[in-house]
């Protein structure tokens, strides 16, 4: 079955540590996205990538880094510079071009800093 | 920054009633999409309406778009308890780096038996 997989589902991190969240898709989608969701809030865009080896900062990129070495994978690293990393992180992918396509979301990773 | 703002923030209705949610946005868009999120889960795409469309239907869903007022509405007819979820509008703009999807703040819908 085609889909988008995020791992792990739950992640605990000590303050000062970097941590990497995995996002893999087998939908052959060109574009991939990372969002952050805080309790009772909407989603805020962290980074997005339209093609391999290229990505753009979203609205809240500070303290995060990404890579896009393969079409299927778009890992997100939450660095120690991110002041308030505890949140629900969602990865999404979509086709590109034309007049628009819906996005497919993963089931999310809940990160807690302890 | 949040592109879209939804209204109301929360809505509670009885099963069988219709639910209407509104979304306003700030800039010109390529298309507008509505998503559903069950508590603690990922989002599910419901419907997409392009900037040159005014109304679209999908099953019990009806979406309207008024680009002159920069607003959209989502109508769920004959609601069911299983429709209980958060609903988000999201706008797509075209940037040099690709399509950018920006979400609103969401409406929490509760459908009671």
Short mmCIF file of C-alpha atoms in Angstrom, two decimals:
data_model
loop_
_atom_site.label_atom_id
_atom_site.label_comp_id
_atom_site.label_asym_id
_atom_site.label_seq_id
_atom_site.Cartn_x
_atom_site.Cartn_y
_atom_site.Cartn_z
CA UNK A 1 0.00 0.00 0.00
CA UNK A 2 1.25 3.47 -0.85
CA UNK A 3 1.62 5.91 1.97
CA UNK A 4 3.79 8.10 4.11
CA UNK A 5 5.49 6.74 7.21
CA UNK A 6 6.77 8.71 10.14
CA UNK A 7 8.91 7.21 12.86
CA UNK A 8 9.09 6.99 15.73
CA UNK A 9 5.56 7.69 16.92
CA UNK A 10 6.79 8.98 20.30
CA UNK A 11 10.21 10.46 21.01
CA UNK A 12 11.73 11.74 24.21
CA UNK A 13 14.75 13.99 24.13
CA UNK A 14 16.93 15.50 26.78
CA UNK A 15 17.56 19.21 26.65
CA UNK A 16 20.60 20.07 24.59
CA UNK A 17 20.38 17.02 22.33
CA UNK A 18 19.74 16.92 18.63
CA UNK A 19 17.15 14.44 17.42
CA UNK A 20 16.12 13.32 13.92
CA UNK A 21 12.57 12.48 12.87
CA UNK A 22 12.11 10.15 9.94
CA UNK A 23 9.67 10.61 7.06
CA UNK A 24 9.46 8.16 4.15
CA UNK A 25 6.93 8.03 1.30
CA UNK A 26 6.35 5.49 -1.47
CA UNK A 27 3.79 7.55 -3.36
CA UNK A 28 6.32 8.85 -5.90
CA UNK A 29 5.44 12.38 -4.80
CA UNK A 30 7.85 15.14 -5.72
CA UNK A 31 7.16 17.51 -2.84
CA UNK A 32 7.53 16.91 0.87
CA UNK A 33 6.77 19.10 3.87
CA UNK A 34 7.30 19.29 7.62
CA UNK A 35 4.79 20.92 9.95
CA UNK A 36 4.68 21.51 13.67
CA UNK A 37 1.43 21.45 15.65
CA UNK A 38 1.09 22.71 19.20
CA UNK A 39 -1.89 21.74 21.40
CA UNK A 40 -5.13 23.30 20.17
CA UNK A 41 -3.33 25.05 17.34
CA UNK A 42 -3.14 24.86 13.59
CA UNK A 43 -0.13 23.59 11.68
CA UNK A 44 2.92 25.74 11.06
CA UNK A 45 5.28 25.08 8.18
CA UNK A 46 8.90 24.31 9.09
CA UNK A 47 10.53 23.31 5.78
CA UNK A 48 9.42 22.14 2.37
CA UNK A 49 11.11 20.54 -0.59
CA UNK A 50 9.93 20.45 -4.17
CA UNK A 51 12.73 18.27 -5.61
CA UNK A 52 15.70 16.25 -4.48
CA UNK A 53 18.63 18.25 -3.10
CA UNK A 54 16.56 21.40 -2.77
CA UNK A 55 14.47 22.71 0.13
CA UNK A 56 13.02 25.97 1.38
CA UNK A 57 12.49 27.45 4.81
CA UNK A 58 8.93 27.72 5.99
CA UNK A 59 7.53 30.08 8.59
CA UNK A 60 9.32 28.63 11.64
CA UNK A 61 12.60 27.11 10.37
CA UNK A 62 14.85 28.38 13.17
CA UNK A 63 16.30 25.53 15.22
CA UNK A 64 15.48 22.89 12.58
CA UNK A 65 17.38 21.37 9.66
CA UNK A 66 16.41 19.02 6.83
CA UNK A 67 17.94 17.11 3.96
CA UNK A 68 16.49 15.70 0.75
CA UNK A 69 19.01 13.27 -0.66
CA UNK A 70 16.37 10.86 -1.96
CA UNK A 71 12.94 11.49 -3.40
CA UNK A 72 11.36 9.14 -0.86
CA UNK A 73 12.93 10.59 2.27
CA UNK A 74 12.82 13.95 4.05
CA UNK A 75 14.26 13.68 7.59
CA UNK A 76 13.90 16.56 10.04
CA UNK A 77 16.52 17.29 12.69
CA UNK A 78 15.42 19.21 15.75
CA UNK A 79 18.56 20.86 17.04
CA UNK A 80 19.45 22.07 20.50
CA UNK A 81 18.94 25.61 19.18
CA UNK A 82 15.17 25.03 19.02
CA UNK A 83 14.00 26.66 22.24
CA UNK A 84 10.63 24.94 22.60
CA UNK A 85 10.75 21.66 20.68
CA UNK A 86 7.98 19.79 22.49
CA UNK A 87 5.25 19.42 19.87
CA UNK A 88 3.51 17.13 17.41
CA UNK A 89 5.41 16.94 14.11
CA UNK A 90 3.67 16.05 10.87
CA UNK A 91 5.22 15.19 7.53
CA UNK A 92 3.31 15.47 4.26
CA UNK A 93 3.86 14.89 0.57
CA UNK A 94 2.16 15.85 -2.66
CA UNK A 95 2.40 15.78 -6.41
CA UNK A 96 3.36 19.07 -8.00
CA UNK A 97 2.34 21.01 -11.04
CA UNK A 98 -1.04 21.72 -12.56
CA UNK A 99 -3.68 23.47 -10.52
CA UNK A 100 -3.11 21.64 -7.30
CA UNK A 101 -3.25 18.35 -5.50
CA UNK A 102 -4.19 17.33 -2.00
CA UNK A 103 -1.49 16.52 0.47
CA UNK A 104 -0.99 13.13 2.10
CA UNK A 105 0.01 13.24 5.75
CA UNK A 106 1.84 10.81 7.95
CA UNK A 107 0.49 9.88 11.36
CA UNK A 108 2.93 12.16 13.16
CA UNK A 109 5.72 12.04 15.74
CA UNK A 110 5.11 13.40 19.21
CA UNK A 111 8.35 14.86 20.58
CA UNK A 112 8.74 15.57 24.26
CA UNK A 113 11.76 17.24 25.81
CA UNK A 114 12.49 15.94 29.29
CA UNK B 1 2.14 33.20 10.14
CA UNK B 2 -1.34 31.77 9.84
CA UNK B 3 -2.81 32.43 6.42
CA UNK B 4 -6.30 31.25 7.29
CA UNK B 5 -8.55 31.92 10.22
CA UNK B 6 -11.47 29.63 10.89
CA UNK B 7 -14.76 30.49 12.46
CA UNK B 8 -16.15 29.26 14.75
CA UNK B 9 -13.28 27.87 16.84
CA UNK B 10 -15.62 25.22 18.21
CA UNK B 11 -19.01 23.92 17.13
CA UNK B 12 -21.33 21.46 18.84
CA UNK B 13 -24.37 20.07 17.02
CA UNK B 14 -26.78 17.16 17.16
CA UNK B 15 -26.49 14.20 14.80
CA UNK B 16 -28.44 14.83 11.62
CA UNK B 17 -27.92 18.60 11.68
CA UNK B 18 -25.74 20.47 9.22
CA UNK B 19 -22.39 21.94 10.24
CA UNK B 20 -20.94 25.03 8.61
CA UNK B 21 -17.38 26.22 9.07
CA UNK B 22 -15.90 29.38 7.61
CA UNK B 23 -12.37 30.28 6.65
CA UNK B 24 -10.85 33.64 5.79
CA UNK B 25 -7.42 34.21 4.31
CA UNK B 26 -5.16 37.12 3.50
CA UNK B 27 -3.40 36.77 0.15
CA UNK B 28 -4.18 35.58 -3.35
CA UNK B 29 -4.17 31.83 -3.63
CA UNK B 30 -3.80 29.06 -6.20
CA UNK B 31 -6.26 26.77 -4.44
CA UNK B 32 -7.84 26.14 -1.04
CA UNK B 33 -8.13 22.80 0.67
CA UNK B 34 -10.00 21.41 3.65
CA UNK B 35 -8.59 18.75 5.95
CA UNK B 36 -9.90 16.73 8.86
CA UNK B 37 -7.90 15.66 11.91
CA UNK B 38 -9.01 13.18 14.51
CA UNK B 39 -7.44 13.75 17.91
CA UNK B 40 -3.71 13.04 17.92
CA UNK B 41 -3.67 11.76 14.35
CA UNK B 42 -2.46 12.95 10.98
CA UNK B 43 -4.59 15.04 8.67
CA UNK B 44 -6.84 13.65 5.97
CA UNK B 45 -7.49 15.59 2.79
CA UNK B 46 -11.20 16.19 2.20
CA UNK B 47 -11.61 18.47 -0.76
CA UNK B 48 -9.74 20.97 -2.95
CA UNK B 49 -11.25 24.00 -4.67
CA UNK B 50 -9.30 25.97 -7.24
CA UNK B 51 -9.21 29.76 -7.32
CA UNK B 52 -11.34 29.85 -10.48
CA UNK B 53 -14.05 27.64 -8.94
CA UNK B 54 -16.91 28.89 -6.77
CA UNK B 55 -18.46 25.71 -5.43
CA UNK B 56 -17.58 22.05 -5.16
CA UNK B 57 -19.31 18.97 -3.79
CA UNK B 58 -18.04 15.65 -2.52
CA UNK B 59 -20.53 13.33 -0.88
CA UNK B 60 -21.94 15.16 2.16
CA UNK B 61 -19.41 17.96 1.79
CA UNK B 62 -20.02 21.26 0.04
CA UNK B 63 -17.29 23.87 -0.26
CA UNK B 64 -17.67 27.41 -1.52
CA UNK B 65 -14.96 29.92 -2.36
CA UNK B 66 -15.32 33.69 -2.70
CA UNK B 67 -11.99 35.10 -3.85
CA UNK B 68 -13.27 38.68 -3.74
CA UNK B 69 -13.92 38.30 0.00
CA UNK B 70 -10.99 35.92 0.50
CA UNK B 71 -13.23 33.44 2.25
CA UNK B 72 -14.41 29.85 2.02
CA UNK B 73 -16.99 27.74 3.77
CA UNK B 74 -17.30 24.01 4.40
CA UNK B 75 -20.77 22.56 4.87
CA UNK B 76 -21.20 19.03 6.21
CA UNK B 77 -24.78 17.87 5.72
CA UNK B 78 -26.61 15.30 7.83
CA UNK B 79 -23.77 15.10 10.32
CA UNK B 80 -22.86 11.89 12.12
CA UNK B 81 -21.08 11.24 15.41
CA UNK B 82 -18.12 9.96 13.35
CA UNK B 83 -17.72 13.46 11.89
CA UNK B 84 -16.44 14.64 15.28
CA UNK B 85 -12.95 15.98 14.56
CA UNK B 86 -11.01 19.17 13.93
CA UNK B 87 -11.36 20.71 10.50
CA UNK B 88 -8.71 22.93 8.92
CA UNK B 89 -8.69 25.07 5.84
CA UNK B 90 -5.38 25.46 4.04
CA UNK B 91 -4.38 27.78 1.25
CA UNK B 92 -1.85 27.07 -1.46
CA UNK B 93 0.28 29.81 -2.95
CA UNK B 94 2.94 29.36 -5.59
CA UNK B 95 6.43 30.40 -4.55
CA UNK B 96 9.80 30.29 -6.26
CA UNK B 97 10.58 27.23 -4.18
CA UNK B 98 7.35 25.43 -4.93
CA UNK B 99 3.81 25.18 -3.62
CA UNK B 100 3.35 26.36 -0.07
CA UNK B 101 0.38 25.09 1.94
CA UNK B 102 -0.52 27.23 4.94
CA UNK B 103 -3.10 26.16 7.51
CA UNK B 104 -5.71 28.02 9.46
CA UNK B 105 -6.34 27.62 13.16
CA UNK B 106 -9.07 25.01 12.81
CA UNK B 107 -12.64 24.39 13.94
CA UNK B 108 -13.34 21.68 16.51
CA UNK B 109 -16.58 19.98 15.60
CA UNK B 110 -18.46 17.81 18.05
CA UNK B 111 -21.47 15.86 16.83
CA UNK B 112 -23.59 14.49 19.65
CA UNK B 113 -26.01 11.59 19.49
#
